[in-house]
Tab-separated table of C-alpha atoms in Angstrom:
chain	number	residue	atom	x	y	z
A	1	MET	CA	144.998	108.611	131.437
A	2	LEU	CA	143.833	106.167	129.096
A	3	ASP	CA	147.150	106.023	127.148
A	4	ARG	CA	148.756	105.608	130.656
A	5	HIS	CA	147.056	103.164	131.349
A	6	SER	CA	147.504	100.737	127.852
A	7	ARG	CA	151.106	101.680	129.090
A	8	TRP	CA	150.245	99.702	132.577
A	9	VAL	CA	148.772	96.679	130.775
A	10	ARG	CA	150.925	96.279	128.194
A	11	GLY	CA	153.347	96.341	131.275
A	12	LEU	CA	155.416	99.623	129.637
A	13	ALA	CA	157.329	102.100	131.227
A	14	GLY	CA	155.410	105.579	132.013
A	15	GLY	CA	152.076	103.352	132.434
A	16	ALA	CA	150.018	103.685	135.690
A	17	CYS	CA	146.915	101.503	136.348
A	18	ALA	CA	143.612	104.097	135.345
A	19	ASN	CA	141.954	105.697	138.747
A	20	LEU	CA	138.272	106.412	137.985
A	21	SER	CA	137.098	105.989	141.420
A	22	LEU	CA	133.414	108.017	141.750
A	23	SER	CA	134.304	110.337	138.460
A	24	ASN	CA	131.819	111.250	136.569
A	25	LEU	CA	131.977	109.813	133.150
A	26	GLU	CA	127.802	109.729	132.215
A	27	GLY	CA	127.023	109.358	128.509
A	28	LEU	CA	129.888	108.784	126.790
A	29	ASP	CA	131.322	106.974	123.722
A	30	LEU	CA	133.783	104.573	124.881
A	31	ARG	CA	133.502	101.400	122.444
A	32	GLY	CA	136.217	99.889	123.190
A	33	VAL	CA	138.309	101.816	125.474
A	34	ASP	CA	140.728	99.158	127.304
A	35	LEU	CA	140.718	98.989	131.369
A	36	ARG	CA	141.563	95.728	132.437
A	37	GLY	CA	142.335	95.577	135.964
A	38	ALA	CA	141.326	100.258	136.368
A	39	ILE	CA	139.578	100.994	139.444
A	40	LEU	CA	136.368	102.640	138.260
A	41	GLY	CA	134.844	102.101	142.407
A	42	GLY	CA	131.396	104.687	142.208
A	43	ALA	CA	131.560	105.974	139.452
A	44	LYS	CA	129.014	106.857	137.643
A	45	LEU	CA	128.524	105.834	133.859
A	46	ALA	CA	124.918	105.501	133.327
A	47	ARG	CA	123.900	106.402	129.292
A	48	THR	CA	127.264	105.505	128.608
A	49	THR	CA	128.644	103.261	125.388
A	50	LEU	CA	130.742	100.508	126.736
A	51	ALA	CA	130.290	98.286	123.929
A	52	GLY	CA	132.918	95.497	123.353
A	53	ALA	CA	134.465	97.842	125.899
A	54	HIS	CA	137.770	95.574	128.119
A	55	LEU	CA	137.271	95.407	131.589
A	56	SER	CA	138.049	92.043	132.470
A	57	GLY	CA	139.673	92.304	136.429
A	58	ALA	CA	138.384	96.301	136.613
A	59	ASP	CA	137.287	97.341	140.261
A	60	LEU	CA	133.604	97.904	139.365
A	61	PHE	CA	132.668	98.603	143.195
A	62	CYS	CA	129.220	100.261	143.428
A	63	VAL	CA	129.353	101.037	139.560
A	64	ASP	CA	126.326	103.669	138.107
A	65	LEU	CA	125.738	101.712	134.907
A	66	ARG	CA	122.128	102.327	134.094
A	67	HIS	CA	121.126	102.179	130.577
A	68	CYS	CA	124.403	101.635	130.452
A	69	ASP	CA	124.802	100.072	126.170
A	70	LEU	CA	127.255	96.715	127.298
A	71	ARG	CA	126.699	94.847	123.901
A	72	GLY	CA	129.597	92.101	123.600
A	73	ALA	CA	132.010	94.035	126.834
A	74	ASP	CA	134.816	91.904	128.505
A	75	LEU	CA	133.435	92.191	132.233
A	76	SER	CA	135.030	88.056	133.118
A	77	GLY	CA	136.236	88.868	137.266
A	78	THR	CA	135.306	92.377	137.517
A	79	ASP	CA	134.335	92.751	141.116
A	80	LEU	CA	130.113	94.352	140.522
A	81	ARG	CA	129.233	94.307	143.825
A	82	GLY	CA	126.565	96.692	144.452
A	83	ALA	CA	126.755	97.740	141.480
A	84	ARG	CA	123.782	99.018	139.296
A	85	LEU	CA	123.245	97.789	136.017
A	86	HIS	CA	119.166	98.756	135.882
A	87	SER	CA	118.348	98.258	132.854
A	88	ALA	CA	121.359	98.492	131.042
A	89	ASP	CA	122.188	96.280	127.482
A	90	CYS	CA	124.714	93.378	127.890
A	91	THR	CA	123.741	91.411	125.320
A	92	GLY	CA	126.535	88.951	124.377
A	93	ALA	CA	129.103	90.637	127.100
A	94	ASN	CA	131.043	88.096	129.240
A	95	PHE	CA	130.923	88.231	133.496
A	96	ARG	CA	132.313	84.489	133.622
A	97	ASP	CA	133.768	84.614	137.579
A	98	ALA	CA	132.330	88.488	137.940
A	99	ASP	CA	131.459	88.947	141.361
A	100	LEU	CA	128.134	90.872	141.660
A	101	ARG	CA	127.021	90.368	145.224
A	102	GLU	CA	125.925	93.189	147.370
A	103	GLY	CA	127.429	95.659	148.560
A	104	ASN	CA	127.018	99.435	149.086
A	105	LEU	CA	128.936	103.143	149.588
A	106	VAL	CA	129.424	104.602	153.483
A	107	PRO	CA	128.514	107.804	153.712
A	108	PRO	CA	131.318	108.630	155.406
A	109	ALA	CA	130.431	110.121	159.204
A	110	ASP	CA	131.700	113.889	159.233
A	111	GLY	CA	129.365	113.259	156.067
A	112	GLY	CA	132.603	114.390	153.582
A	113	PRO	CA	132.954	112.030	149.894
A	114	PRO	CA	133.591	108.152	150.179
A	115	ASP	CA	136.959	107.020	149.832
A	116	LEU	CA	136.977	104.082	148.946
A	117	GLY	CA	140.055	103.182	150.441
A	118	ALA	CA	138.883	103.382	153.353
A	119	MET	CA	135.524	101.685	152.465
A	120	PRO	CA	134.739	98.475	154.241
A	121	ARG	CA	134.270	95.800	151.587
A	122	THR	CA	133.389	92.028	151.674
A	123	PRO	CA	135.986	89.568	150.765
A	124	ARG	CA	135.694	88.460	147.205
A	125	HIS	CA	137.984	85.993	145.331
A	126	GLY	CA	139.720	86.486	141.603
A	127	LEU	CA	141.399	90.078	142.496
A	128	PRO	CA	143.209	91.104	139.894
A	129	THR	CA	147.283	89.579	139.763
A	130	ARG	CA	148.814	92.139	138.149
A	131	ASP	CA	149.767	94.167	141.667
A	132	ARG	CA	148.049	97.264	141.982
A	133	THR	CA	147.154	99.512	145.414
A	134	VAL	CA	143.671	97.380	145.747
A	135	PRO	CA	141.145	99.113	148.983
A	136	PRO	CA	140.891	96.588	152.017
A	137	ARG	CA	137.965	94.084	151.460
A	138	LEU	CA	136.910	94.470	155.444
A	139	PRO	CA	133.349	93.369	156.549
A	140	VAL	CA	130.316	95.006	155.667
A	141	PRO	CA	128.212	96.422	158.826
A	142	ALA	CA	125.250	94.693	159.180
A	143	GLY	CA	122.059	97.102	156.928
A	144	LEU	CA	124.973	98.912	155.055
A	145	CYS	CA	124.480	96.404	151.939
A	146	SER	CA	123.179	96.683	148.037
A	147	ARG	CA	121.519	94.807	146.267
A	148	THR	CA	123.245	94.990	142.822
A	149	ASP	CA	120.222	96.132	141.020
A	150	LEU	CA	120.090	93.942	136.970
A	151	THR	CA	116.134	93.946	137.114
A	152	ALA	CA	115.206	94.815	133.204
A	153	ALA	CA	118.762	94.168	131.946
A	154	SER	CA	119.101	92.390	128.955
A	155	LEU	CA	121.927	89.567	129.174
A	156	ARG	CA	121.281	87.796	126.059
A	157	ARG	CA	123.230	85.613	125.083
A	158	ALA	CA	126.030	86.734	127.507
A	159	ASP	CA	128.549	84.593	129.304
A	160	LEU	CA	128.107	84.338	132.869
A	161	THR	CA	129.547	80.777	133.623
A	162	GLY	CA	130.519	80.645	137.665
A	163	ALA	CA	129.980	84.226	138.420
A	164	ASP	CA	128.493	85.196	141.538
A	165	LEU	CA	124.693	86.671	141.253
A	166	THR	CA	124.448	85.570	145.333
A	167	GLY	CA	120.716	88.315	146.078
A	168	CYS	CA	121.131	90.183	142.475
A	169	ASN	CA	117.737	92.371	141.644
A	170	LEU	CA	117.031	89.854	138.099
A	171	GLN	CA	113.450	90.638	138.822
A	172	ASN	CA	112.439	91.196	134.517
A	173	ALA	CA	115.501	91.172	133.087
A	174	ASP	CA	116.477	89.118	129.904
A	175	LEU	CA	118.633	85.868	130.641
A	176	SER	CA	117.506	84.150	127.441
A	177	GLU	CA	120.200	82.138	126.326
A	178	ALA	CA	123.038	82.785	128.331
A	179	ASP	CA	125.029	80.985	129.421
A	180	LEU	CA	124.679	80.043	133.775
A	181	THR	CA	126.232	77.189	134.151
A	182	GLY	CA	127.893	76.372	137.228
A	183	THR	CA	126.308	80.652	137.998
A	184	ASN	CA	125.976	80.810	142.238
A	185	LEU	CA	121.701	82.517	141.515
A	186	SER	CA	121.313	82.128	145.703
A	187	GLU	CA	118.865	84.138	147.195
A	188	CYS	CA	117.983	86.323	143.921
A	189	ARG	CA	114.742	87.897	142.480
A	190	LEU	CA	113.975	86.477	139.405
A	191	CYS	CA	110.359	87.234	139.224
A	192	GLY	CA	109.656	88.283	135.615
A	193	ALA	CA	112.827	87.019	134.082
A	194	ASN	CA	113.197	85.447	130.843
A	195	LEU	CA	115.908	82.070	131.387
A	196	ASP	CA	114.508	80.816	128.521
A	197	GLY	CA	116.975	79.144	126.626
A	198	ALA	CA	119.725	79.157	128.866
A	199	ALA	CA	121.344	76.776	130.123
A	200	LEU	CA	121.591	75.606	133.773
A	201	VAL	CA	123.934	72.639	133.871
A	202	GLY	CA	125.778	73.157	137.756
A	203	THR	CA	123.542	76.410	138.500
A	204	ARG	CA	122.559	77.031	142.068
A	205	PHE	CA	118.931	79.675	142.948
A	206	HIS	CA	119.237	78.340	146.640
A	207	ASN	CA	116.218	80.160	147.466
A	208	ALA	CA	116.286	82.441	144.981
A	209	ASP	CA	112.359	83.985	143.778
A	210	LEU	CA	111.230	82.260	140.653
A	211	VAL	CA	108.200	83.723	141.117
A	212	GLY	CA	106.719	84.844	136.871
A	213	THR	CA	110.566	83.084	136.073
A	214	ARG	CA	109.595	81.998	132.214
A	215	LEU	CA	111.990	79.289	132.014
A	216	SER	CA	111.467	77.805	128.201
A	217	GLY	CA	113.642	74.804	126.771
A	218	CYS	CA	115.712	75.285	130.071
A	219	ASP	CA	117.545	71.376	131.303
A	220	LEU	CA	116.955	71.556	134.846
A	221	THR	CA	118.143	68.319	135.798
A	222	HIS	CA	121.667	69.167	137.133
A	223	ALA	CA	120.360	72.943	138.416
A	224	ASP	CA	120.347	72.984	142.859
A	225	LEU	CA	116.658	74.438	143.231
A	226	ALA	CA	116.860	74.097	146.902
A	227	GLY	CA	114.709	76.613	148.895
A	228	ALA	CA	113.840	78.125	145.353
A	229	HIS	CA	110.781	79.534	144.740
A	230	PHE	CA	108.320	79.484	142.422
A	231	THR	CA	104.805	81.099	141.331
A	232	LYS	CA	100.980	79.821	142.576
A	233	MET	CA	99.299	80.180	139.851
A	234	LEU	CA	95.613	81.785	140.581
A	235	ASP	CA	93.683	78.158	139.864
A	236	THR	CA	96.006	77.423	142.428
A	237	LEU	CA	94.407	79.321	145.557
A	238	GLY	CA	91.786	78.465	147.352
A	239	LEU	CA	88.281	78.269	145.283
A	240	GLU	CA	86.875	81.396	147.277
A	241	ILE	CA	90.138	83.107	146.521
A	242	GLN	CA	89.591	82.480	143.051
A	243	ARG	CA	84.857	83.471	143.011
A	244	VAL	CA	86.210	86.723	144.853
A	245	ILE	CA	88.729	87.874	141.760
A	246	ASN	CA	86.617	87.021	139.149
A	247	ASN	CA	83.618	88.164	139.933
A	248	HIS	CA	86.134	91.695	140.923
A	249	GLU	CA	86.415	91.238	137.314
A	250	ARG	CA	83.272	90.919	136.350
A	251	TRP	CA	82.235	93.985	138.464
A	252	ILE	CA	84.566	96.267	136.647
A	253	GLY	CA	83.976	95.221	133.012
A	254	SER	CA	79.963	95.645	133.625
A	255	GLY	CA	80.148	98.994	135.569
A	256	GLY	CA	78.694	97.905	138.400
A	257	ALA	CA	75.992	95.958	136.827
A	258	ARG	CA	77.349	91.934	136.946
A	259	GLY	CA	79.396	90.263	140.083
A	260	ALA	CA	80.852	91.870	142.801
A	261	ARG	CA	83.431	93.862	144.935
A	262	ALA	CA	86.468	91.799	146.231
A	263	GLU	CA	86.729	92.762	149.859
A	264	LEU	CA	90.139	90.305	150.215
A	265	ASP	CA	90.771	91.602	153.874
A	266	GLY	CA	93.435	90.283	155.050
A	267	ALA	CA	93.889	87.019	152.743
A	268	ASP	CA	97.140	84.993	152.489
A	269	LEU	CA	98.103	85.818	148.595
A	270	ASN	CA	102.597	85.956	149.207
A	271	ARG	CA	103.960	84.968	145.707
A	272	VAL	CA	101.192	84.553	144.049
A	273	ASP	CA	101.099	86.071	139.511
A	274	LEU	CA	98.825	88.501	139.253
A	275	ARG	CA	99.911	90.127	136.687
A	276	ASN	CA	97.966	92.343	134.612
A	277	VAL	CA	94.793	91.745	137.179
A	278	ASN	CA	92.687	94.122	137.413
A	279	LEU	CA	91.745	94.897	140.815
A	280	SER	CA	90.916	98.277	140.885
A	281	GLY	CA	88.468	99.344	143.626
A	282	ALA	CA	89.233	96.336	145.646
A	283	THR	CA	89.800	95.918	149.321
A	284	LEU	CA	93.293	94.096	150.726
A	285	ARG	CA	93.235	95.857	154.438
A	286	GLY	CA	96.094	94.338	155.961
A	287	ALA	CA	96.633	91.266	152.846
A	288	SER	CA	100.000	89.701	152.816
A	289	LEU	CA	101.512	89.458	148.707
A	290	VAL	CA	105.354	89.221	149.682
A	291	LYS	CA	106.716	88.637	147.257
A	292	ALA	CA	103.406	88.450	144.913
A	293	LEU	CA	104.113	89.349	140.526
A	294	LEU	CA	101.249	92.439	140.551
A	295	ALA	CA	103.672	94.225	137.400
A	296	GLY	CA	100.796	95.871	135.318
A	297	ALA	CA	98.242	94.760	137.819
A	298	LYS	CA	95.002	97.728	138.055
A	299	MET	CA	94.500	98.346	141.553
A	300	ILE	CA	92.937	102.127	140.938
A	301	MET	CA	91.706	103.660	144.111
A	302	ALA	CA	92.606	99.541	146.163
A	303	ASP	CA	92.770	99.922	149.742
A	304	LEU	CA	95.625	98.300	150.281
A	305	SER	CA	95.561	100.065	153.508
A	306	GLY	CA	98.611	97.807	156.384
A	307	ALA	CA	99.233	95.221	153.854
A	308	ASP	CA	102.401	93.593	152.929
A	309	LEU	CA	103.728	94.214	150.106
A	310	SER	CA	107.458	93.358	150.978
A	311	GLY	CA	110.269	92.763	147.879
A	312	ALA	CA	106.753	92.579	145.460
A	313	ASN	CA	106.902	93.017	141.707
A	314	LEU	CA	104.755	96.131	141.257
A	315	SER	CA	106.463	97.226	137.841
A	316	GLY	CA	104.149	98.887	135.615
A	317	ALA	CA	101.086	98.618	137.835
A	318	ASP	CA	98.396	101.206	138.225
A	319	LEU	CA	97.813	102.187	141.247
A	320	SER	CA	96.828	105.404	140.738
A	321	GLY	CA	94.625	107.056	143.734
A	322	ALA	CA	95.256	103.908	145.649
A	323	ASN	CA	95.500	103.694	149.846
A	324	LEU	CA	98.773	102.050	151.288
A	325	GLY	CA	98.534	103.730	154.470
A	326	TYR	CA	100.996	101.952	156.610
A	327	ALA	CA	102.024	99.571	154.288
A	328	ARG	CA	104.584	97.363	153.789
A	329	LEU	CA	106.635	97.932	150.847
A	330	ILE	CA	110.313	96.593	151.972
A	331	GLY	CA	112.272	96.180	149.146
A	332	ALA	CA	109.418	96.296	146.757
A	333	ASP	CA	109.616	96.862	142.617
A	334	LEU	CA	107.231	99.694	141.669
A	335	HIS	CA	109.774	100.730	139.209
A	336	ASP	CA	107.266	103.224	135.879
A	337	ALA	CA	104.190	102.489	138.874
A	338	LEU	CA	101.813	105.118	138.213
A	339	LEU	CA	101.050	106.764	141.975
A	340	CYS	CA	99.666	109.771	140.865
A	341	PRO	CA	96.072	111.308	142.333
A	342	ALA	CA	93.387	108.673	139.930
A	343	GLN	CA	90.193	110.439	137.970
A	344	ILE	CA	87.064	110.547	139.785
A	345	LEU	CA	83.978	109.453	137.416
A	346	ASP	CA	80.462	110.991	137.237
A	347	GLY	CA	77.232	108.822	138.339
A	348	ASN	CA	77.702	108.125	133.727
A	349	GLY	CA	81.389	106.876	134.248
A	350	LYS	CA	82.699	110.647	133.102
A	351	PRO	CA	85.927	112.744	134.874
A	352	SER	CA	83.334	114.712	137.244
A	353	GLY	CA	86.994	117.286	137.420
A	354	ARG	CA	87.629	116.268	140.857
A	355	ILE	CA	90.414	113.988	141.930
A	356	TRP	CA	92.018	111.580	144.566
A	357	ALA	CA	95.239	111.309	145.753
A	358	THR	CA	97.657	108.320	146.082
A	359	SER	CA	98.126	107.793	149.820
A	360	LEU	CA	100.954	105.780	151.148
A	361	LEU	CA	100.913	107.509	154.518
A	362	GLY	CA	103.326	106.010	156.465
A	363	ALA	CA	104.175	103.141	153.911
A	364	ASP	CA	107.177	101.554	155.219
A	365	LEU	CA	109.102	102.441	151.896
A	366	ARG	CA	113.083	100.920	152.881
A	367	ARG	CA	115.411	100.059	149.506
A	368	ALA	CA	112.337	100.177	147.521
A	369	HIS	CA	112.495	100.657	143.352
A	370	LEU	CA	110.953	103.689	142.285
A	371	VAL	CA	113.059	104.893	139.339
A	372	GLY	CA	111.027	106.371	136.815
A	373	THR	CA	107.500	105.889	139.596
A	374	GLN	CA	104.697	108.783	138.998
A	375	LEU	CA	104.057	110.132	142.647
A	376	ALA	CA	102.578	113.445	141.797
A	377	SER	CA	100.868	114.333	144.290
A	378	ALA	CA	101.510	111.197	146.943
A	379	ASN	CA	101.006	111.752	150.379
A	380	LEU	CA	104.044	110.354	151.632
A	381	SER	CA	103.912	112.109	154.560
A	382	GLU	CA	105.791	109.913	158.263
A	383	ALA	CA	107.262	107.169	155.202
A	384	ASN	CA	110.505	105.278	155.528
A	385	LEU	CA	111.697	105.965	152.443
A	386	ASP	CA	115.666	105.030	153.693
A	387	LEU	CA	117.408	103.755	150.933
A	388	ALA	CA	114.509	104.368	148.708
A	389	ASP	CA	115.588	104.758	144.799
A	390	LEU	CA	114.139	107.249	143.462
A	391	GLU	CA	116.063	108.634	140.467
A	392	GLY	CA	113.107	109.754	137.718
A	393	ALA	CA	110.656	109.585	139.838
A	394	ASP	CA	107.856	112.869	139.254
A	395	LEU	CA	107.681	113.727	143.214
A	396	THR	CA	105.597	116.341	142.136
A	397	GLY	CA	103.721	118.246	144.908
A	398	ALA	CA	104.258	114.623	147.068
A	399	LYS	CA	103.696	115.484	150.294
A	400	LEU	CA	107.205	113.774	151.875
A	401	PRO	CA	108.313	113.539	155.468
A	402	GLY	CA	111.664	114.470	156.688
A	403	ALA	CA	115.374	114.176	155.899
A	404	THR	CA	115.964	110.456	154.797
A	405	TYR	CA	119.033	109.016	152.748
A	406	LEU	CA	117.667	108.190	149.090
A	407	ARG	CA	119.651	106.939	147.115
């Protein structure tokens, strides 16, 4: 197939465009391969080596490229809508004029395999000019779209000139020294992302989430920041909330001898940068933590019941034994977070041999990012996990809800 495709690219007799849609190519060594203009929609390429590959103009709609080696690859003009590039290494890759907007494979109602030829898609620009059969581009039904996932991806020194990344998830991504000239980053989630030294001339950040984004050495003079949301630092909050959090950390550090347990029920902590904060044992019932930055935070046995954590970044956070009953975690990033049982300590601070499981009873986890999350023994009864990504999650002994569609 690769030989025929090579002949097709060069316009030689006997050539044919490679159609590898929905194929399983996981883990293969395809470095330097020439798949310009190929059809790879929905293909599984996780952990594949594609360093230096030629993929310009390819159809990569909803392709799985997680943990993929794409260093120096040419992805210019590609259709990458709905692609999954979590933790992919795209250092020095060329994404010029690529389309990385949302998109989702819609399973047929009869339960059969997806038919890319009849798959509804949003219109896009920049289709390859070479004649070939192209799946129709029709409007995507409401509620069936999925953000292109570039969480924790390495895009250092990547060329993203003119690329459309509208609505992408770029949380904790490395975009340092990347060329983002004319790039559309509208409505992107860039919480914790590194844009140090990136070229931002004509870059659009309309309504982008820039909570905790590193922008050292960036010239924002010619960037369009209309509606962008920036971090609310702890010292910008009300004095009472600052005092409560500071006293809580003293309470934790002294084993309860000094300070006081934090009681932040109903508090407004939207978009606050609370990375690595220790709120273990705190009560935040009904608190609003929408799009808050809680990466690496310690919230062991904290009470977050009924809290709104929609879009929050909880990557790597320790929520062991926490109460998240009926909490809203729609689109939250919980990758590599700990939601396993907590050890209950005795009066001397030593393990008592008893454990306390994490409760997610009735929690709303629609579209949540739970890749590699530790959920052993967690109570997920009545939880809504529709379109949640549980790749590599540990669900040993967990109490699961009824049938849901998991990505």
